[in-house]
Short mmCIF file of N, CA and C in Angstrom, two decimals:
data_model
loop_
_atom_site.label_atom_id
_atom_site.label_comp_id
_atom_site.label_asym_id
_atom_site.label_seq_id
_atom_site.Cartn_x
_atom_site.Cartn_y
_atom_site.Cartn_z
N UNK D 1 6.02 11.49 38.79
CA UNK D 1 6.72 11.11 37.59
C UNK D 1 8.23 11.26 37.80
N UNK D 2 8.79 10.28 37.29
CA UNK D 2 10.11 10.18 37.69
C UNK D 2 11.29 10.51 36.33
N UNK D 3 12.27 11.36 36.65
CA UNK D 3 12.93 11.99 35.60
C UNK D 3 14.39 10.70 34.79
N UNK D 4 14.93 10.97 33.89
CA UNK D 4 15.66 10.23 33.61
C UNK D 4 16.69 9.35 34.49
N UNK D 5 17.38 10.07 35.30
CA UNK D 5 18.52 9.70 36.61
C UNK D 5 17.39 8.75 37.51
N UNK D 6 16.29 9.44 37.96
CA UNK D 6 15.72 8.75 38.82
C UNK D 6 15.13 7.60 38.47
N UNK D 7 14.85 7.39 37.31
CA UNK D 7 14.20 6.00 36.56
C UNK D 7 15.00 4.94 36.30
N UNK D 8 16.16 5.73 36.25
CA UNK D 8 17.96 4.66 35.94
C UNK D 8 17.79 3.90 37.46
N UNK D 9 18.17 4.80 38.39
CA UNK D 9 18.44 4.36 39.96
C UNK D 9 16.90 3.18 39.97
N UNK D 10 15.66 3.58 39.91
CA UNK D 10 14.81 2.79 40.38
C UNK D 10 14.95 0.93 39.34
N UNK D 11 15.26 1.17 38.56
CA UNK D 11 15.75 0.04 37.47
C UNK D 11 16.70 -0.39 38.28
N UNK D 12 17.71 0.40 38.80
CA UNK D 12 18.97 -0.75 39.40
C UNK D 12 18.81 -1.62 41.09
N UNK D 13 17.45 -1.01 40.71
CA UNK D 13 16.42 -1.82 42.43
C UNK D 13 16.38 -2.83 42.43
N UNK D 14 16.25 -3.42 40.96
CA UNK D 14 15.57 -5.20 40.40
C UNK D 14 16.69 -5.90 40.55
N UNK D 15 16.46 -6.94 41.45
CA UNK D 15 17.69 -8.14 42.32
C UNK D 15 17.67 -8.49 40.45
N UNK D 16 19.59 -7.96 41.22
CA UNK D 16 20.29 -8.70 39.69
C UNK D 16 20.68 -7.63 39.05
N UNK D 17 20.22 -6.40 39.00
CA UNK D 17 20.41 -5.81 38.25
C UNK D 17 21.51 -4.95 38.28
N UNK D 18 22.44 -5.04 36.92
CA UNK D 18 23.97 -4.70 36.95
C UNK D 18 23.99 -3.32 35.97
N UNK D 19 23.25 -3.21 34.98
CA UNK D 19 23.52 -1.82 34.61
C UNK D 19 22.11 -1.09 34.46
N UNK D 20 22.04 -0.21 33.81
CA UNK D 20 20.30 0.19 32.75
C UNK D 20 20.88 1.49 32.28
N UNK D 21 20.25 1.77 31.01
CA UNK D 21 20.14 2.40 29.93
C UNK D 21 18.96 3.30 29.78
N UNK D 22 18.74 4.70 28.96
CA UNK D 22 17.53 5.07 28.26
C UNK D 22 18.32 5.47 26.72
N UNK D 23 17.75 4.95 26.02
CA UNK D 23 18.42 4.73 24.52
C UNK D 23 17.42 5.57 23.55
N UNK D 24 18.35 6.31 22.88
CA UNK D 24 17.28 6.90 21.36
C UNK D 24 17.28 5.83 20.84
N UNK D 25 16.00 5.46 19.97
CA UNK D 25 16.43 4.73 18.91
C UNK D 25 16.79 4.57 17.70
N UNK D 26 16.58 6.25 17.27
CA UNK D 26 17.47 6.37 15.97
C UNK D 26 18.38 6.98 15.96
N UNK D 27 19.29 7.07 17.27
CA UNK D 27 20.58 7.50 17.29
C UNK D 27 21.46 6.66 17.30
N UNK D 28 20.83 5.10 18.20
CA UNK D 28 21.47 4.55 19.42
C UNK D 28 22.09 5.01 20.65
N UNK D 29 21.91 6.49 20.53
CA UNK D 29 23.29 7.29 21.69
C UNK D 29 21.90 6.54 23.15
N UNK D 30 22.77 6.65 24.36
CA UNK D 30 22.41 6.47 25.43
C UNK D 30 21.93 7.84 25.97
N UNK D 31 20.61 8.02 26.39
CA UNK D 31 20.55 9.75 26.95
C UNK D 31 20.71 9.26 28.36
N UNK D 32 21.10 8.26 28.77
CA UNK D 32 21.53 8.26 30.35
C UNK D 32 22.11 6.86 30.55
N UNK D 33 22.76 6.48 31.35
CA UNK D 33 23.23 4.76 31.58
C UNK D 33 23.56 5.42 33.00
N UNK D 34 23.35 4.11 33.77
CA UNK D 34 24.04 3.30 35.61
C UNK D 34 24.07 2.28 35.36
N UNK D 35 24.87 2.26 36.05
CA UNK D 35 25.71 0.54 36.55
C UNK D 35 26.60 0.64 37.32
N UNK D 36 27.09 -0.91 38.19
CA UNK D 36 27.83 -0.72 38.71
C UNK D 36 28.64 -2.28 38.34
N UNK D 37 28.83 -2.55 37.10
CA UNK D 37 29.85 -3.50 36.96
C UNK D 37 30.84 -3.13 35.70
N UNK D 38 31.99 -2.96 36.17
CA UNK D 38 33.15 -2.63 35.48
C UNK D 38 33.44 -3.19 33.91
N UNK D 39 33.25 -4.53 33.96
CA UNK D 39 33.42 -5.03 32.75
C UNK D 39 32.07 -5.06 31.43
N UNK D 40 31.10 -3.65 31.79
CA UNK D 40 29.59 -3.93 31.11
C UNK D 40 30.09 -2.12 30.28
N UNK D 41 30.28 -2.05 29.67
CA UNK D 41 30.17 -0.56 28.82
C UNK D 41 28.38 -0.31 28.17
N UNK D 42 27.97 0.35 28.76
CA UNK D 42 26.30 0.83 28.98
C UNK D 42 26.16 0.89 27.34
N UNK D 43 27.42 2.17 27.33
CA UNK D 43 27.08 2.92 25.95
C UNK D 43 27.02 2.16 24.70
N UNK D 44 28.15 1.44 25.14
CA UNK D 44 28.73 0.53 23.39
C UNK D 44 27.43 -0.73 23.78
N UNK D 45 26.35 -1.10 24.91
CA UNK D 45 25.59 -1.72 24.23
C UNK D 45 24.28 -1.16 23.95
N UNK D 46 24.21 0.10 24.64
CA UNK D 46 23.10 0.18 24.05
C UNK D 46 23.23 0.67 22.52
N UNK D 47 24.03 1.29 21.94
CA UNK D 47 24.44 1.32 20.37
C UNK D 47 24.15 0.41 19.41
N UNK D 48 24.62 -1.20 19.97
CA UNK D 48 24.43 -2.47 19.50
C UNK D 48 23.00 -2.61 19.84
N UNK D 49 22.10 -2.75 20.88
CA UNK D 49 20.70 -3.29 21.31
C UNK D 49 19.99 -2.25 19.83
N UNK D 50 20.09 -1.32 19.70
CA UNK D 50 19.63 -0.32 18.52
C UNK D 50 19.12 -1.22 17.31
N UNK D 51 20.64 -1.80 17.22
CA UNK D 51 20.14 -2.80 15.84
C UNK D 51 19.30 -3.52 16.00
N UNK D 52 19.04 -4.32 16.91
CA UNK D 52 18.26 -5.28 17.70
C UNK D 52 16.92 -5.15 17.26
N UNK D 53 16.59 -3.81 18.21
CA UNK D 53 15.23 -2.93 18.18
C UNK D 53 14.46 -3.09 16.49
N UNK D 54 15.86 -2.16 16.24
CA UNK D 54 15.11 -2.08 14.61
C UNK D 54 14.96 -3.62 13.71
N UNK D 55 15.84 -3.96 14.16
CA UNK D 55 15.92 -5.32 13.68
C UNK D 55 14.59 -6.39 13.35
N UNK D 56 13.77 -6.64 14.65
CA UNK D 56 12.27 -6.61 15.55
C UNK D 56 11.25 -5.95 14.76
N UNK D 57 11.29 -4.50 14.60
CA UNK D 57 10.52 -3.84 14.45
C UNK D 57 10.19 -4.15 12.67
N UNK D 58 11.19 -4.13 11.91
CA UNK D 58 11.33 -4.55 10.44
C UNK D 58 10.96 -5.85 10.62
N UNK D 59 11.38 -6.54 10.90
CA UNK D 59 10.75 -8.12 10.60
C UNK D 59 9.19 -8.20 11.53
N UNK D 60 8.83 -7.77 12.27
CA UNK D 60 6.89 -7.37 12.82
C UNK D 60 6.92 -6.74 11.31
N UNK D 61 6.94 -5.75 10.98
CA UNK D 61 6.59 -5.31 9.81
C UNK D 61 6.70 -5.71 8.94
N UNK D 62 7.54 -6.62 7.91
CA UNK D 62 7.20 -7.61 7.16
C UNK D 62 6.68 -8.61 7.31
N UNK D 63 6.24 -9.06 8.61
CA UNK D 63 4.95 -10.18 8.76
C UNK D 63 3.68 -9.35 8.82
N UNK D 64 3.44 -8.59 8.43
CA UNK D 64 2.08 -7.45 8.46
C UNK D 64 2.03 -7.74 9.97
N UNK D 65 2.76 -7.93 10.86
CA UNK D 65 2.33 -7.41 12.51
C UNK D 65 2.26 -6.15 12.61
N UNK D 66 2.04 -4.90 12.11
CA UNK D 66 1.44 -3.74 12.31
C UNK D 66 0.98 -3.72 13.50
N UNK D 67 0.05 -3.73 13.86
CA UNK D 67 -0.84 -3.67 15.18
C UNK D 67 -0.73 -4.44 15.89
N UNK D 68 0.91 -4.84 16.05
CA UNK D 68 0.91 -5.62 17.55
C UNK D 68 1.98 -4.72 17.61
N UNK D 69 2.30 -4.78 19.23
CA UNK D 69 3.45 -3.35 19.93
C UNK D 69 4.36 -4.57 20.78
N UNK D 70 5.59 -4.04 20.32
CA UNK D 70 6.08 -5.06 21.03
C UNK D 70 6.67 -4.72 22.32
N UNK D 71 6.42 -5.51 23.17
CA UNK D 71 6.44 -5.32 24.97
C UNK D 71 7.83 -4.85 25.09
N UNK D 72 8.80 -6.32 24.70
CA UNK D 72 9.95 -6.35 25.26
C UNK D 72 10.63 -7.18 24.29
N UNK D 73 12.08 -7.33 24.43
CA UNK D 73 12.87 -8.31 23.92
C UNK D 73 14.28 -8.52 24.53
N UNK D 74 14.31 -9.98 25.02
CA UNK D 74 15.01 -10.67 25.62
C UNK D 74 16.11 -11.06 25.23
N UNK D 75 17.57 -11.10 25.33
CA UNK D 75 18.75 -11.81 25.18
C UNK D 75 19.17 -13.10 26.07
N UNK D 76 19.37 -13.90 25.95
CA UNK D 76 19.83 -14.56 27.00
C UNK D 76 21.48 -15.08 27.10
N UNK D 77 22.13 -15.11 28.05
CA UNK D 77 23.76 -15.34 27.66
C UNK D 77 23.83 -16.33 28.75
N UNK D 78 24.65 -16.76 29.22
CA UNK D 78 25.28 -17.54 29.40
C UNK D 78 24.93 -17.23 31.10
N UNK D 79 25.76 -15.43 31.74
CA UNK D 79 25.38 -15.40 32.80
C UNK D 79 24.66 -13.83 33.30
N UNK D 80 24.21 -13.84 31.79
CA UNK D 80 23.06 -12.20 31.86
C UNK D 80 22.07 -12.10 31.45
N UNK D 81 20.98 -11.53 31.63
CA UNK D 81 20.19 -11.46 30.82
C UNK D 81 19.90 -9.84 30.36
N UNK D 82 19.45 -9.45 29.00
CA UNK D 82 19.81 -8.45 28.56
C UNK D 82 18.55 -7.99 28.22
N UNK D 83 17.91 -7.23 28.94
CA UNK D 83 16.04 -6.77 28.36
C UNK D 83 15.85 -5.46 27.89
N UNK D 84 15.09 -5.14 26.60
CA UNK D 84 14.93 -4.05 26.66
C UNK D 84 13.48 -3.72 26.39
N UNK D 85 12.99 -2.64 26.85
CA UNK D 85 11.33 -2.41 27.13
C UNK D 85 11.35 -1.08 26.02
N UNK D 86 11.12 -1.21 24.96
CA UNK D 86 10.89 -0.16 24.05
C UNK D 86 9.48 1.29 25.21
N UNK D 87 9.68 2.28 25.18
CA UNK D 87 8.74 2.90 25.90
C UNK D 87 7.26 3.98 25.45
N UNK D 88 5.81 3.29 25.86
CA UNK D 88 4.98 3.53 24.95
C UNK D 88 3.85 4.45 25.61
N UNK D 89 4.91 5.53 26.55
CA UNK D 89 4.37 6.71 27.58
C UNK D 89 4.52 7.77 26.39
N UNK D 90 3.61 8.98 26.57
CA UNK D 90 3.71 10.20 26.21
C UNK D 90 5.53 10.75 26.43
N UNK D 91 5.86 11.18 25.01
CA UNK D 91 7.26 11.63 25.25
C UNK D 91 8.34 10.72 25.14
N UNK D 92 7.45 9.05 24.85
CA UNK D 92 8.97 8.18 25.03
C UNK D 92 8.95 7.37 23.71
N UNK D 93 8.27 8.04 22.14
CA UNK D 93 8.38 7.27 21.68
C UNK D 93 9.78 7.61 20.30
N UNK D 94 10.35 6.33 20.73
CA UNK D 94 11.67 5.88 19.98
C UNK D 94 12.81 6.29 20.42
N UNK D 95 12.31 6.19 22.34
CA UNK D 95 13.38 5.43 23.22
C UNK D 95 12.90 3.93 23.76
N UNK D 96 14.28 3.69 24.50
CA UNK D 96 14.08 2.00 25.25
C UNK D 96 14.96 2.26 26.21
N UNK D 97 14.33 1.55 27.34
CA UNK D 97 15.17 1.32 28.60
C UNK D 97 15.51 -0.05 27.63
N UNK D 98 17.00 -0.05 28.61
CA UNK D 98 18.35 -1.31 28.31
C UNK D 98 17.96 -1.74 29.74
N UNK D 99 18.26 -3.10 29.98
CA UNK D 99 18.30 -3.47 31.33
C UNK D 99 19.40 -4.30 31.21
N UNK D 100 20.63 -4.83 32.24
CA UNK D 100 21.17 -5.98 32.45
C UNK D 100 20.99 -6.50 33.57
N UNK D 101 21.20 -8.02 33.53
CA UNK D 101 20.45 -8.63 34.76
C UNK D 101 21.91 -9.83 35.12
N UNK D 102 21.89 -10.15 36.24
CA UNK D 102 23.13 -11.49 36.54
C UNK D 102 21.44 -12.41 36.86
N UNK D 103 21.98 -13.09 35.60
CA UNK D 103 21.21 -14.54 35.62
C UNK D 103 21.29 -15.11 36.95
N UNK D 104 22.22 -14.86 37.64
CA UNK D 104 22.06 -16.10 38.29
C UNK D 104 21.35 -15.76 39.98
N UNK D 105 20.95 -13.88 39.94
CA UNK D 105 20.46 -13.48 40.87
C UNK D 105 19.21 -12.98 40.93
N UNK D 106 18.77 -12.71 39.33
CA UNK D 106 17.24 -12.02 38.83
C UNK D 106 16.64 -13.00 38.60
N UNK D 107 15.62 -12.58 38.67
CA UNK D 107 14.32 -13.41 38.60
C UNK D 107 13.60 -12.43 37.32
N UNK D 108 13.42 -13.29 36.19
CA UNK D 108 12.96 -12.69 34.81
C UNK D 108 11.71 -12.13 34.97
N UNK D 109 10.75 -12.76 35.42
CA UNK D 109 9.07 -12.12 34.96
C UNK D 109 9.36 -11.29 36.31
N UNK D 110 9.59 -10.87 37.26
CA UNK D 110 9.71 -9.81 38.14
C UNK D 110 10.51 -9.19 38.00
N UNK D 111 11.58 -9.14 37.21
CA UNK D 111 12.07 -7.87 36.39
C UNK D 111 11.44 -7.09 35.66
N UNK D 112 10.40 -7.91 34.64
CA UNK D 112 9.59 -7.40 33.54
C UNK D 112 8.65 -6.69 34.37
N UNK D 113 8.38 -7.12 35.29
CA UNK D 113 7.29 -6.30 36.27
C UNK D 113 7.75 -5.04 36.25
N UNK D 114 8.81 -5.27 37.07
CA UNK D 114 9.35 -3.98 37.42
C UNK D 114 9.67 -3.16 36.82
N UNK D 115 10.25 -3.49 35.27
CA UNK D 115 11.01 -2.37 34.17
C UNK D 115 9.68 -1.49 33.55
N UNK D 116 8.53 -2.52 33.66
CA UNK D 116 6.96 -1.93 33.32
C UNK D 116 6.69 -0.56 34.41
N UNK D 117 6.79 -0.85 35.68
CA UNK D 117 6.92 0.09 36.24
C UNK D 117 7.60 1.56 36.24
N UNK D 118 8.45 0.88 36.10
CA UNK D 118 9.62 1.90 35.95
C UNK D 118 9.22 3.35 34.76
N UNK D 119 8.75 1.95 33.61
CA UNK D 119 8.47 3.08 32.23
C UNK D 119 7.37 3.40 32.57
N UNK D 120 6.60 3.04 33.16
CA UNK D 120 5.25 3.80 33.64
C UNK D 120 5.29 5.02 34.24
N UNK D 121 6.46 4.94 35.27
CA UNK D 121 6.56 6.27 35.74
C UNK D 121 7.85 7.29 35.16
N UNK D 122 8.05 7.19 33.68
CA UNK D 122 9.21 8.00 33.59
C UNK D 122 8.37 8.87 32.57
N UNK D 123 9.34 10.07 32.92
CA UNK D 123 8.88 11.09 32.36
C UNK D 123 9.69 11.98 31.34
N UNK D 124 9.92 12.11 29.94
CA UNK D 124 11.23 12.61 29.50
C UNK D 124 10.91 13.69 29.21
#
């Protein structure tokens, strides 16, 4: 089982990948961020992705989606892609790994692979 730092580093394995996050979600605070691109502030998005989350989670819930869990949710920009994997391990519930990706070097469903992984093996 892999601890917070080490789950960050294994996330920044996935070709493309420019930052990652582990996010409360009713704080928004970041309990950890890596990256290595200058112009990406971890913190100020995972703060913003927060709204997102809840955002998702309220509208599943006013469609009576109750009993569906939602995997993931996708941003797409221009030249990033922005994923976050809400986490549904013992100990991780109402955090999310943040992921950022350079579109133009990741490959999407083998990211999702991988961020699955990742939360599979983290341990908070």
């Amino acid at each position: 089982m892999a601890g917070v730092e080490t789950a960050l580093k294994e996330a920044l394995t996935i070709d493309g990948a420019l930052g990652a996050a582990l996010v409360d979600m009713s704080s928004g605070m970041a309990l950890g961020t890596l990256g290595h691109s200058a112009d990406l502030d971890l913190t100020l998005a995972a703060a913003g992705s927060t709204d997102l989350v809840r955002a998702t989670l309220r509208a599943n819930e006013l469609q009576g989606r109750t009993g569906e869990a939602m995997e993931d949710i996708l941003t797409t920009l221009t030249h990033q892609y922005h994923l976050i994997r809400p986490l549904t391990g013992p100990g991780g519930e109402g955090l999310f790994l943040y992921l950022v990706l350079d579109r133009s070097r990741a490959n999407l469903a083998m990211a999702r692979h991988h961020i699955r992984r990742v939360e599979s093996g983290l341990t908070v």
